[in-house]
Coordinates of C-alpha atoms in Angstrom, one line a residue:
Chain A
X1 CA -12.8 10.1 25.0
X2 CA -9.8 12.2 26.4
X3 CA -7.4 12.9 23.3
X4 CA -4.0 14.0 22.8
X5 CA -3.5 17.3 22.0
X6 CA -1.6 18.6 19.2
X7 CA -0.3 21.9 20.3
X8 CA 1.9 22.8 17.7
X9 CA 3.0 21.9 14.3
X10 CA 5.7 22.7 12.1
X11 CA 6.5 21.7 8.4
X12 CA 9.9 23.3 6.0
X13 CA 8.7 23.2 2.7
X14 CA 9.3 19.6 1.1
X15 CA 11.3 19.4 -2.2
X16 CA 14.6 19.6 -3.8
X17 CA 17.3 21.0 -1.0
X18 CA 20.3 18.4 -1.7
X19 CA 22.5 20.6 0.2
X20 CA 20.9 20.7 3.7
X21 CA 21.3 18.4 6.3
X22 CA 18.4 16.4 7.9
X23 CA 19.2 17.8 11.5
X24 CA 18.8 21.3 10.1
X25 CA 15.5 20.7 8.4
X26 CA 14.0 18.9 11.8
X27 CA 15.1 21.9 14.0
X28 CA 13.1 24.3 11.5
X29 CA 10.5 22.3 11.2
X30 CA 10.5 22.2 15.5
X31 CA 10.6 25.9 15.4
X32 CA 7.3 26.8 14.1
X33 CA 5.8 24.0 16.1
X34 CA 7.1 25.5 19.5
X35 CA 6.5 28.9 18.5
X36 CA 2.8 27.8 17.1
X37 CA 2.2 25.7 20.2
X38 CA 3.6 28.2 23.0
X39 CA 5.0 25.2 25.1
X40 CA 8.8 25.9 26.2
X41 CA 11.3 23.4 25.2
X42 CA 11.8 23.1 28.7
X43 CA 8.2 21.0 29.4
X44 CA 9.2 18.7 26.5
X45 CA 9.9 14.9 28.7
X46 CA 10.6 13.0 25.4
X47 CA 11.4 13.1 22.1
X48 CA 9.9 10.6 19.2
X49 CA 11.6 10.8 15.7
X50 CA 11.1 9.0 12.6
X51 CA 13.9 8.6 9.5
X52 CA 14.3 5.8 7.3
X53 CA 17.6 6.4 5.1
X54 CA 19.9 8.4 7.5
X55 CA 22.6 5.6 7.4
X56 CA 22.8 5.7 3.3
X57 CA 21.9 9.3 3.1
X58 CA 23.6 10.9 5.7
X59 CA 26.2 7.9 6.9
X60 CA 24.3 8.9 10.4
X61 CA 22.7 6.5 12.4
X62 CA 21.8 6.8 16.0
X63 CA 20.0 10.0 15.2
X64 CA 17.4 10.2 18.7
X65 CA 19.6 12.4 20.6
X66 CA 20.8 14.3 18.2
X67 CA 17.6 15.3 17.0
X68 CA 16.8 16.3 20.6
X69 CA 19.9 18.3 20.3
X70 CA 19.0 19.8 16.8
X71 CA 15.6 20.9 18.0
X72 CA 17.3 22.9 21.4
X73 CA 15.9 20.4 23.6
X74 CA 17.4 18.1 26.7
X75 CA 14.8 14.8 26.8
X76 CA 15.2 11.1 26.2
X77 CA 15.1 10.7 22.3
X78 CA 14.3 7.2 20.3
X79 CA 14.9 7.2 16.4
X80 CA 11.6 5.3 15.0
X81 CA 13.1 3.2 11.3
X82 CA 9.4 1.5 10.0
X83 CA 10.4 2.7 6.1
X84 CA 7.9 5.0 4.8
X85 CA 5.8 4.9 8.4
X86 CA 8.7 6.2 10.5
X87 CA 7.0 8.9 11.9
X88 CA 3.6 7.2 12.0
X89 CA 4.6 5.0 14.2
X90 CA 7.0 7.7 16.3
X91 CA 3.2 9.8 16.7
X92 CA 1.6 6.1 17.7
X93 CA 4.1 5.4 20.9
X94 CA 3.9 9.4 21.6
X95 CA 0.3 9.1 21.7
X96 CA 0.5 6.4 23.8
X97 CA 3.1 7.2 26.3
X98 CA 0.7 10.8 26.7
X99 CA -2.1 9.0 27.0
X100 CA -0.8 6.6 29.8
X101 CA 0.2 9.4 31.8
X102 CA 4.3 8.8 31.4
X103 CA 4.4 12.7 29.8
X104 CA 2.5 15.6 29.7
X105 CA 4.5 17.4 26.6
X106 CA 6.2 15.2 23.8
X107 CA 8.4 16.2 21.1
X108 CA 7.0 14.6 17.7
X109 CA 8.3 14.1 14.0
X110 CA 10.6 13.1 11.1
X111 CA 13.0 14.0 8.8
X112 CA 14.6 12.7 5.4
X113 CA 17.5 13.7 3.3
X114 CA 17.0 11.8 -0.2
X115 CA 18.0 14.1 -3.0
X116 CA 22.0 14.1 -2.4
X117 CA 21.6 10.3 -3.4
X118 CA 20.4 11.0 -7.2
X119 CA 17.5 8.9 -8.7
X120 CA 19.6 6.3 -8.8
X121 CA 21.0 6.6 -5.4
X122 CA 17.6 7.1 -4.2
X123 CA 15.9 4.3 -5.6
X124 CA 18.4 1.8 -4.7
X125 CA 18.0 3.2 -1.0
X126 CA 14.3 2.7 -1.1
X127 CA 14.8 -0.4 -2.4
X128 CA 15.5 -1.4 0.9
X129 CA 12.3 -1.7 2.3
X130 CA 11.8 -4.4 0.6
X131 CA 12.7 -8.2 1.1
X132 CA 16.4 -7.9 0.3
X133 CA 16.9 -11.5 -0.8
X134 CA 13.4 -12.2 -2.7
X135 CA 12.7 -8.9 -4.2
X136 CA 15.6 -6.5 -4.4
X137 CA 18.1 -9.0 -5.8
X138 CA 15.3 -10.1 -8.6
X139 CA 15.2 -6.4 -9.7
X140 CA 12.1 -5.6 -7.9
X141 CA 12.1 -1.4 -7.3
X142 CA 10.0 -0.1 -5.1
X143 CA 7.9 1.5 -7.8
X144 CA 7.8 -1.9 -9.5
X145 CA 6.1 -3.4 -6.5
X146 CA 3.1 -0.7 -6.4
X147 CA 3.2 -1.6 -10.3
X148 CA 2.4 -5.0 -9.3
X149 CA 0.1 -4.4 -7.4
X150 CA -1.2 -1.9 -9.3
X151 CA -1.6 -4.8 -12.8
X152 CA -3.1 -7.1 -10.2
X153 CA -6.0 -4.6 -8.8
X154 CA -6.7 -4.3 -12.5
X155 CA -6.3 -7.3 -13.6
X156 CA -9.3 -8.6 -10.9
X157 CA -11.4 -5.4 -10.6
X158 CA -10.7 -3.8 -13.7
X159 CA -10.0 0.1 -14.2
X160 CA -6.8 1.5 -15.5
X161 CA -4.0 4.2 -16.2
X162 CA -6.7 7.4 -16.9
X163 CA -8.0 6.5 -13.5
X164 CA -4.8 6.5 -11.8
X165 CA -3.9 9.7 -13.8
X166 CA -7.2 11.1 -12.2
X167 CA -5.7 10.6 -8.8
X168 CA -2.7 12.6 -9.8
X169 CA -4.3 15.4 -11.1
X170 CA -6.5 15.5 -7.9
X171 CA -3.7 15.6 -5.5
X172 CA -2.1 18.1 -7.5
X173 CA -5.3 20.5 -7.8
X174 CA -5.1 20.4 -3.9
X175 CA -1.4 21.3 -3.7
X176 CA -2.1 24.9 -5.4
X177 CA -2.8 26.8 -2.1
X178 CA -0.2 24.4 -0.3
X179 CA 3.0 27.0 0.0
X180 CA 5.0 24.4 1.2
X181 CA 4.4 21.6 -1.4
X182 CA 6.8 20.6 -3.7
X183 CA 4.3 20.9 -6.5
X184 CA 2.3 23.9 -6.4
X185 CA 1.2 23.4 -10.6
X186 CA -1.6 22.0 -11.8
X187 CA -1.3 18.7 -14.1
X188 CA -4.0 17.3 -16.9
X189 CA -4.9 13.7 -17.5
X190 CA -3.5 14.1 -21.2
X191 CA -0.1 14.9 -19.3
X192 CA -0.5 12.2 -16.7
X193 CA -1.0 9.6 -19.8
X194 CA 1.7 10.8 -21.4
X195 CA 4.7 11.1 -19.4
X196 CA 7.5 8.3 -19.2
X197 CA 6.8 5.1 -17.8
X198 CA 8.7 4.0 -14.7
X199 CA 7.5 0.5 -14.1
X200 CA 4.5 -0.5 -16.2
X201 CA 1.8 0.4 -16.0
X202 CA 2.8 3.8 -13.2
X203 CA 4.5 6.6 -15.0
X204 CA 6.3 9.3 -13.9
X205 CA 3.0 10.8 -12.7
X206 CA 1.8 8.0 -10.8
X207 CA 4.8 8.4 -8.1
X208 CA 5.8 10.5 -5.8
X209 CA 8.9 12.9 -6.1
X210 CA 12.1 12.3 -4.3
X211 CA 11.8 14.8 -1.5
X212 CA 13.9 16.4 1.2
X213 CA 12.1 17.8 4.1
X214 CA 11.1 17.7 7.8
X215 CA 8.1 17.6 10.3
X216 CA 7.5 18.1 14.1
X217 CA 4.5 17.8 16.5
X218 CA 4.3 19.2 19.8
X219 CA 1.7 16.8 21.6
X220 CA 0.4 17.3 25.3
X221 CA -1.8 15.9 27.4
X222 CA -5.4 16.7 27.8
X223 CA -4.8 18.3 31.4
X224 CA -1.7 19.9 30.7
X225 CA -3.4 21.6 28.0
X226 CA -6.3 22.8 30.1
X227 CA -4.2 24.3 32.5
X228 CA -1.7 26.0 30.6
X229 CA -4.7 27.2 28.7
X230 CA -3.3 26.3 25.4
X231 CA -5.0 27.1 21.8
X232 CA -5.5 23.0 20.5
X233 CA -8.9 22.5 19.5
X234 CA -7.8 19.4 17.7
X235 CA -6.7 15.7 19.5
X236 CA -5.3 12.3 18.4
X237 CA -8.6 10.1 19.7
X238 CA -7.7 7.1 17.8
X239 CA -4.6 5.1 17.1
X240 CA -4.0 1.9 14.7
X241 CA -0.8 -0.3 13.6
X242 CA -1.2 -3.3 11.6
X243 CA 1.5 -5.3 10.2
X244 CA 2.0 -7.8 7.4
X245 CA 4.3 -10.1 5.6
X246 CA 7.6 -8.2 4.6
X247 CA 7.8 -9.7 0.7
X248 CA 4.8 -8.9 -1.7
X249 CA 4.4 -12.0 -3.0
X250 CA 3.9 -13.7 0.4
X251 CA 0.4 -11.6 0.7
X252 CA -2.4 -13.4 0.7
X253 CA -3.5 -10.9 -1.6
X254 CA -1.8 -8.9 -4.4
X255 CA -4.0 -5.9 -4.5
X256 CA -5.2 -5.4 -1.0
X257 CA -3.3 -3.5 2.1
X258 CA -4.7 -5.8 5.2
X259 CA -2.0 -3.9 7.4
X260 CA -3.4 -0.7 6.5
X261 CA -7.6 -2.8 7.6
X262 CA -5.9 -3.7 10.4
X263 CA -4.9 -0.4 11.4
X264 CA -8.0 1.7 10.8
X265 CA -10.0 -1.3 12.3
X266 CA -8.0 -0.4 15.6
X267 CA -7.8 3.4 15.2
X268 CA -11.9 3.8 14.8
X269 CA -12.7 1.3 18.0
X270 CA -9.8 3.2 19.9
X271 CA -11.9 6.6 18.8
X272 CA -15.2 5.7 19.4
X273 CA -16.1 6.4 15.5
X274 CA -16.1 4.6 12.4
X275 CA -15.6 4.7 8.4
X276 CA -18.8 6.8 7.7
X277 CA -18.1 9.6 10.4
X278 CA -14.8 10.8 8.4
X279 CA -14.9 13.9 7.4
X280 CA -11.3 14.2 5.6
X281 CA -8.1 11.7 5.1
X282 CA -4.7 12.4 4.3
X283 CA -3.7 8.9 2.9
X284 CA -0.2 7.5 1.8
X285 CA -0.2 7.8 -1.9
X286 CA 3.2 6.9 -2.4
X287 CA 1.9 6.1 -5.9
X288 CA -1.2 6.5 -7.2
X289 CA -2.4 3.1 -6.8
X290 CA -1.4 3.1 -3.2
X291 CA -4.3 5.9 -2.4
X292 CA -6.6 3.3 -4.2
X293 CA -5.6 0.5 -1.9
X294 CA -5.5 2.6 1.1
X295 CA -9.2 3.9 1.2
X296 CA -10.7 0.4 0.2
X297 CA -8.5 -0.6 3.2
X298 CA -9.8 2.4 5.7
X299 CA -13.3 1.9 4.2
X300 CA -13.7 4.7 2.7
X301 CA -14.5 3.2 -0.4
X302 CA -16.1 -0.2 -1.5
X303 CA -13.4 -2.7 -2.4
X304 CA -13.1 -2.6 -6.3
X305 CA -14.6 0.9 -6.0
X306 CA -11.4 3.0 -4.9
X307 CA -10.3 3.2 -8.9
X308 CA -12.8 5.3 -9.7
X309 CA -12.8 7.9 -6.4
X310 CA -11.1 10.7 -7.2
X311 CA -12.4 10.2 -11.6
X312 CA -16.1 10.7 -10.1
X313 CA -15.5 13.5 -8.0
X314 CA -15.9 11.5 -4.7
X315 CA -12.9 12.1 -2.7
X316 CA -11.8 15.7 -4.8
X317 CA -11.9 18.7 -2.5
X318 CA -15.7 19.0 -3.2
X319 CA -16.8 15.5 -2.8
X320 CA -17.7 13.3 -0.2
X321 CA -14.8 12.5 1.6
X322 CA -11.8 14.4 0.6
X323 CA -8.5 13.0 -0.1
X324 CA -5.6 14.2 0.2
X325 CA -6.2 17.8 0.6
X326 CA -2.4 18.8 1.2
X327 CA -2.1 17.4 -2.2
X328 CA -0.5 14.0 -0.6
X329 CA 2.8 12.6 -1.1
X330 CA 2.1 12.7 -4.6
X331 CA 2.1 16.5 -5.0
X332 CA 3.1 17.9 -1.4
X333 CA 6.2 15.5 -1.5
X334 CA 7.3 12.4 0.2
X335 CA 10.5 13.4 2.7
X336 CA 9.7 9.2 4.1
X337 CA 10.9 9.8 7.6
X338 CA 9.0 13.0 7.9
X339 CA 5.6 12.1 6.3
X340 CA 3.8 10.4 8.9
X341 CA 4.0 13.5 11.1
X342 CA 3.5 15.7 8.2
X343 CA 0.2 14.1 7.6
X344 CA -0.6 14.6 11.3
X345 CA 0.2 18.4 10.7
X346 CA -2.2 18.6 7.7
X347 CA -5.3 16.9 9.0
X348 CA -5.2 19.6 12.3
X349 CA -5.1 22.1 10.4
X350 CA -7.9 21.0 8.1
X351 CA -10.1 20.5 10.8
X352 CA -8.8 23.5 13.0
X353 CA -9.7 25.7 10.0
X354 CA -5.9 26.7 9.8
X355 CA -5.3 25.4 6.7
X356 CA -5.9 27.0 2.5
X357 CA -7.8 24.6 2.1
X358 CA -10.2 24.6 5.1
X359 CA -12.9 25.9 3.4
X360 CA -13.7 22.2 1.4
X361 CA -14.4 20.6 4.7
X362 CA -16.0 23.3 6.8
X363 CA -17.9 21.5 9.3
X364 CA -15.6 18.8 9.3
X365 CA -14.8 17.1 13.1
X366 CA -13.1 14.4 12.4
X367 CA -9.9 13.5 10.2
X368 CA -8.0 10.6 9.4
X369 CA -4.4 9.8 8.4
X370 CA -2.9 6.8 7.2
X371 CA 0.9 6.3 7.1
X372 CA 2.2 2.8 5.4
X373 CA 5.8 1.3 5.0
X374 CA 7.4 -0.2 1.9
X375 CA 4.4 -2.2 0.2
X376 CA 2.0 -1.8 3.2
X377 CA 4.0 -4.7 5.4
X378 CA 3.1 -1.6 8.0
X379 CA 1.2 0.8 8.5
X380 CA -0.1 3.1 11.1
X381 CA -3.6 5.2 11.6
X382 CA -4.4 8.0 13.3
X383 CA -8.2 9.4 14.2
X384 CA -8.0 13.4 14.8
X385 CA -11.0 14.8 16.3
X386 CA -12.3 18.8 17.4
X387 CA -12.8 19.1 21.3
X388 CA -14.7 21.9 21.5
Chain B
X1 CA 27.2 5.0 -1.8
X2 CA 26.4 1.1 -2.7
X3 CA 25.3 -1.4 -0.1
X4 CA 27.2 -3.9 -2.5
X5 CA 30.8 -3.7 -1.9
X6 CA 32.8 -6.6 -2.1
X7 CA 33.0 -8.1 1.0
X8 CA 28.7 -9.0 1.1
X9 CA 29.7 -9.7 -2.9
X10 CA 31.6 -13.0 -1.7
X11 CA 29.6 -13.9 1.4
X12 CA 27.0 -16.6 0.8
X13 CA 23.7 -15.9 2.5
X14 CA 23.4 -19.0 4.1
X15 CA 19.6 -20.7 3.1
X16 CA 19.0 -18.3 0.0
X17 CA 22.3 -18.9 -2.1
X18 CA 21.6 -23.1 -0.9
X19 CA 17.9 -22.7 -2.6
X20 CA 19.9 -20.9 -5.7
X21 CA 21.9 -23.7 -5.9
X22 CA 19.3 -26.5 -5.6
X23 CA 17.1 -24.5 -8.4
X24 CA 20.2 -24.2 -10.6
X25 CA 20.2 -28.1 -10.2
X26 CA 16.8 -28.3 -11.2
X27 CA 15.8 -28.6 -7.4
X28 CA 13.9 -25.9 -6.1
X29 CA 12.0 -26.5 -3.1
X30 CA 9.8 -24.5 -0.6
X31 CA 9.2 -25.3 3.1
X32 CA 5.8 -27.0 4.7
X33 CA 5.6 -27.1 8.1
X34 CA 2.9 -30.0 9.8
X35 CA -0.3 -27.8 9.7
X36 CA 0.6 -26.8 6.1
X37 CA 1.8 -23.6 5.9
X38 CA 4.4 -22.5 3.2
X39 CA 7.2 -20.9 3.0
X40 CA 10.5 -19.4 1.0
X41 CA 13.6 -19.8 3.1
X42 CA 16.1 -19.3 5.0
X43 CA 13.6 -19.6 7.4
X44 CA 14.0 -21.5 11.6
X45 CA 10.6 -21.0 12.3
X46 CA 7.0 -20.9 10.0
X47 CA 5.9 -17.5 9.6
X48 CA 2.4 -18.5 10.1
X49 CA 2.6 -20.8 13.3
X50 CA 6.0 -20.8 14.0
X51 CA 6.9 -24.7 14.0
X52 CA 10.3 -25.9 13.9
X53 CA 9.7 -28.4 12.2
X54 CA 9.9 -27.6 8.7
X55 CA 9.9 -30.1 5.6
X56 CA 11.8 -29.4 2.3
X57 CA 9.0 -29.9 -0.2
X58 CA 9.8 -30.2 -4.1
X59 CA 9.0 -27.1 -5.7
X60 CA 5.8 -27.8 -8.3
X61 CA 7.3 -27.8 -12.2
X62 CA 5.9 -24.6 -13.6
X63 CA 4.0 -21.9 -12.1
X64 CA 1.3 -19.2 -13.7
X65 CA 2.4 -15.7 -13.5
X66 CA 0.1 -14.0 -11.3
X67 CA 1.0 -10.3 -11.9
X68 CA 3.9 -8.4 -13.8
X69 CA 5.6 -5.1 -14.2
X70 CA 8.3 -3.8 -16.8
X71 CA 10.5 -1.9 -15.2
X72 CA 11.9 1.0 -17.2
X73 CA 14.2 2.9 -14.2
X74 CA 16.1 0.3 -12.1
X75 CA 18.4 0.1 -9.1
X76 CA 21.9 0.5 -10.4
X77 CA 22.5 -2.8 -9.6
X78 CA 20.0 -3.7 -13.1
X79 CA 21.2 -0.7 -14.6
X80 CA 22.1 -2.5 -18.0
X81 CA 19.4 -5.2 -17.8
X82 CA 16.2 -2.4 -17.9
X83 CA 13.9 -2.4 -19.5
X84 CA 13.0 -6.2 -17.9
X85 CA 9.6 -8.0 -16.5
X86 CA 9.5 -8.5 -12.9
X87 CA 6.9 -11.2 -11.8
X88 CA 5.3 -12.7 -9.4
X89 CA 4.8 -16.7 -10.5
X90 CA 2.1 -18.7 -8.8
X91 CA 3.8 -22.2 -8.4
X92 CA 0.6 -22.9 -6.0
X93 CA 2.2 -24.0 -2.5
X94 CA 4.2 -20.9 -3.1
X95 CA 4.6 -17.7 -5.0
X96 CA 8.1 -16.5 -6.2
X97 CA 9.1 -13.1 -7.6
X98 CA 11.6 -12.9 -10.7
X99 CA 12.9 -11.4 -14.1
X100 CA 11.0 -13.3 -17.3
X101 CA 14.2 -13.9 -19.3
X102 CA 13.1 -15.4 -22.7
X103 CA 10.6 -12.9 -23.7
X104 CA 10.4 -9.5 -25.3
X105 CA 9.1 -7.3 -22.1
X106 CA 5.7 -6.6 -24.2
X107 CA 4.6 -9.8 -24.8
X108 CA 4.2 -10.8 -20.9
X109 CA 0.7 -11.7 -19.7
X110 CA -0.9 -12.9 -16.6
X111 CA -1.7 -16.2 -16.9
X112 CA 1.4 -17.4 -18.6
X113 CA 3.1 -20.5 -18.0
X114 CA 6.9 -20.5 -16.7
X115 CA 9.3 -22.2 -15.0
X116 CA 12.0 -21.6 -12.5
X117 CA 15.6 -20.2 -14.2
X118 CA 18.2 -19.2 -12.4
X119 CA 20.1 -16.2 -14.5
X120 CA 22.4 -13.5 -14.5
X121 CA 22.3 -10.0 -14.0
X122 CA 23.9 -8.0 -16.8
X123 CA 25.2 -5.6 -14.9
X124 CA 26.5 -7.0 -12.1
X125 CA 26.8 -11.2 -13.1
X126 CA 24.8 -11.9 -9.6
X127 CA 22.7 -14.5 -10.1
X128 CA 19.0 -13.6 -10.5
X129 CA 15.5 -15.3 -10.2
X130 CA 14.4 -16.2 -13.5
X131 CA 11.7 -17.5 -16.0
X132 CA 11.3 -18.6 -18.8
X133 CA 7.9 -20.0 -21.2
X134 CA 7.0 -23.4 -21.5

């Protein structure tokens, strides 16, 4: 089927930058993406930008427009707020708005400042994703909810810590070549196991950093592609959202991400494809658990089979279907509001043969990336897929 | 930076601070709508159907927790209460999440039997979901 392109993409590195303000971040991160994708500013009709936090952060809110602003282009703008799936869902209504025929060139991406907050800061503004009245307010943190999730999934299918630790080590094995990850160093299992615990039974390892950092997407249509004879071998075929209830213990299920089901259930019918034709998936491994979670969700492994993945070699760069080749949120870094698109980013370049780590997936044609909010009450998927 | 200043401090959220009340009085409850379907309020409409007409139903005794965390870095609203249990207690028509209050963080295990506590914070005095063995 007729995709949407992605013409350009641009990523600042992810990490520790307290100092620097999320509308500077997003214009370098739209810089490379116009200068990679050759558009002018000028063609852009929209803009689509994800951030979560801007109002603790930042004390900003009302951010669309001056994104547009930030980024040297006049077009409508919309701030997308869906937690940690901001951007995925600002690339979903992008995608769709192309692919109806409302724009031919779309401005695409996230940003987050989190770092000025401090830990403490930062975890009391993540908290927020959560059901204020039932879960923050009874000391629920938002690692403490993948913890419980993570107990339960062991509890019923069994596995534990040195599996999860396996994950971590993966992710960061596949951040070495990634120059703009926030961990470029290379961790053991023994250290995994070892360091601090943040909410039993996830350590310190086990989550994500607190990340500053941007993303942007220049997305075009099929035709104006072909006639302005641009160099995007790669397309969006396939889009997803699914939804669930906002408080973890209202799930039908403790250790199960239906949103994320729903999602790739959508995203492969909207594509044409399914499970068994992915080649490589960047998944949202807010914590190490969540990776788990989200590949039993997408199919890509057998439910009570996700725990043991990355331990037997099945999604490491080598293995069946890699995961998380960027090195995920884990080791890449988690900016929330820019993720979504970051993953985006990645996956083109896996499969346009762009990226350091092209060389694990070779033949690869099709990529996936998965993009959830707070404890998987959201969620977005996105099918990518060579055209030529 | 704090979302708690003092103003949303003395503000009752109308529904939740009522079903704190009620469960300080030893009255929990949850809501049941005419097909069946359960819910926590404050809550209009059911989640699952979205009837009106919803029933305050007595809130079953005890409860089974059905998973737990200990939560060694906390919000700086729990800053002086970590390291604590968070769970999530199976009461059957409902599930509930809150702080196990009578027992060393260690010795919690799925499975256990609790009850419904309403408590304190120790850092801020709000009042917190509790519970405690029976």
């Amino acid at each position: 089927m007729s995709g949407v392109r992605v013409a350009g993409t641009g990523l600042t590195p992810f990490g520790n930058a307290p100092e620097r303000t999320s509308r500077d971040l997003f214009a370098e991160a739209t810089q490379t993406a116009f200068e990679e994708s050759g558009v002018p500013r000028a063609d852009v009709e929209a803009v689509f930008y994800g951030n979560f936090m801007g109002e603790l952060a930042e004390h900003q809110g009302h951010q669309g427009p001056l994104m547009a602003e930030a980024a040297g282009v006049q077009a409508p703008a919309t701030r997308y707020e869906s937690a940690c799936a901001s951007s995925g869902m600002a690339v979903r209504d992008a995608v769709m708005r192309v692919r109806n025929g409302e724009h031919d060139v779309v401005l695409v991406g996230g940003a987050e400042r989190m770092t000025n907050l401090g830990t403490a800061g930062a975890t009391e503004a993540l908290a927020i994703a959560a059901d204020d009245l039932w879960e923050v307010r009874a000391g629920m943190t938002f690692p403490g909810a993948y913890a419980l999730m993570a107990q339960a999934y062991f509890e019923e299918f069994g596995g534990g810590r040195e599996d999860l630790a396996n994950v971590a080590v993966k992710n960061h094995d596949n951040a070495l070549t990634n120059e703009k990850a926030q961990y470029q160093t290379a961790i053991s299992v023994e250290e995994a196991l070892d360091a601090p615990t943040v909410s039993s039974p996830l350590g310190l390892y086990d989550s994500c950093p607190l990340s500053d950092g941007a993303a942007a997407l220049v997305l075009t249509s099929e035709e104006y592609a072909d006639e302005h004879d641009l160099d995007a071998p790669v397309a969006i075929t396939g889009t997803g959202q699914g939804g669930d209830r906002m408080a973890l213990h209202d799930r039908e299920h403790l250790a199960r991400s239906p949103a994320a089901r729903e999602a790739g259930t959508e995203a492969y019918a909207d594509a044409g494809v399914d499970a068994s034709d992915v080649d490589l998936a960047e998944v949202h491994d807010c914590f190490t658990i969540a990776e788990v979670l989200a590949i039993e969700a997408l199919d890509l492994a057998q439910i009570g089979e996700g725990i043991s993945a990355a331990r037997d070699g099945r999604t490491t760069a080598d293995g069946d279907v890699p995961i998380n080749l960027s090195g995920g949120l884990k080791a890449k870094g988690h900016p929330v509001g820019a993720t979504g698109a970051s993953q985006i980013a990645e996956v083109t370049k896996l499969l346009a043969g762009t990226h350091p780590n092209s060389e694990h997936v070779a033949d690869a044609t099709t990529g996936l990336a998965h993009n959830a909010g707070g404890t998987v009450a959201s969620a977005t998927v996105h099918v990518l897929e060579v055209m030529e | 930076m704090s979302n708690t200043d003092a103003d949303t401090d003395t503000v009752r959220d109308a529904g939740f601070d009522d079903w704190l009340d009620a469960a300080e009085d030893g009255e929990a409850y949850y809501l049941e709508c005419p097909e069946g379907h359960t819910s926590l309020p404050p809550r209009r409409l059911c989640p699952e159907c979205g009837s009106a007409d919803l029933t305050e139903q007595p809130l079953p005794d005890t409860g089974e927790i059905a998973t737990f965390t200990v939560t060694h870095v906390p919000t700086p609203a729990f800053e002086d209460d970590a390291p604590y249990a968070t769970a999530i207690v199976d009461f059957g028509p409902v599930r509930v999440t809150g702080q196990i209050v009578d027992r060393d963080p260690d010795e919690v295990e799925t499975g256990q039997t609790v009850a419904l506590d309403i408590t304190r914070s120790e850092t801020t005095d709000e009042r917190v979901i509790g519970f405690t063995s029976v």
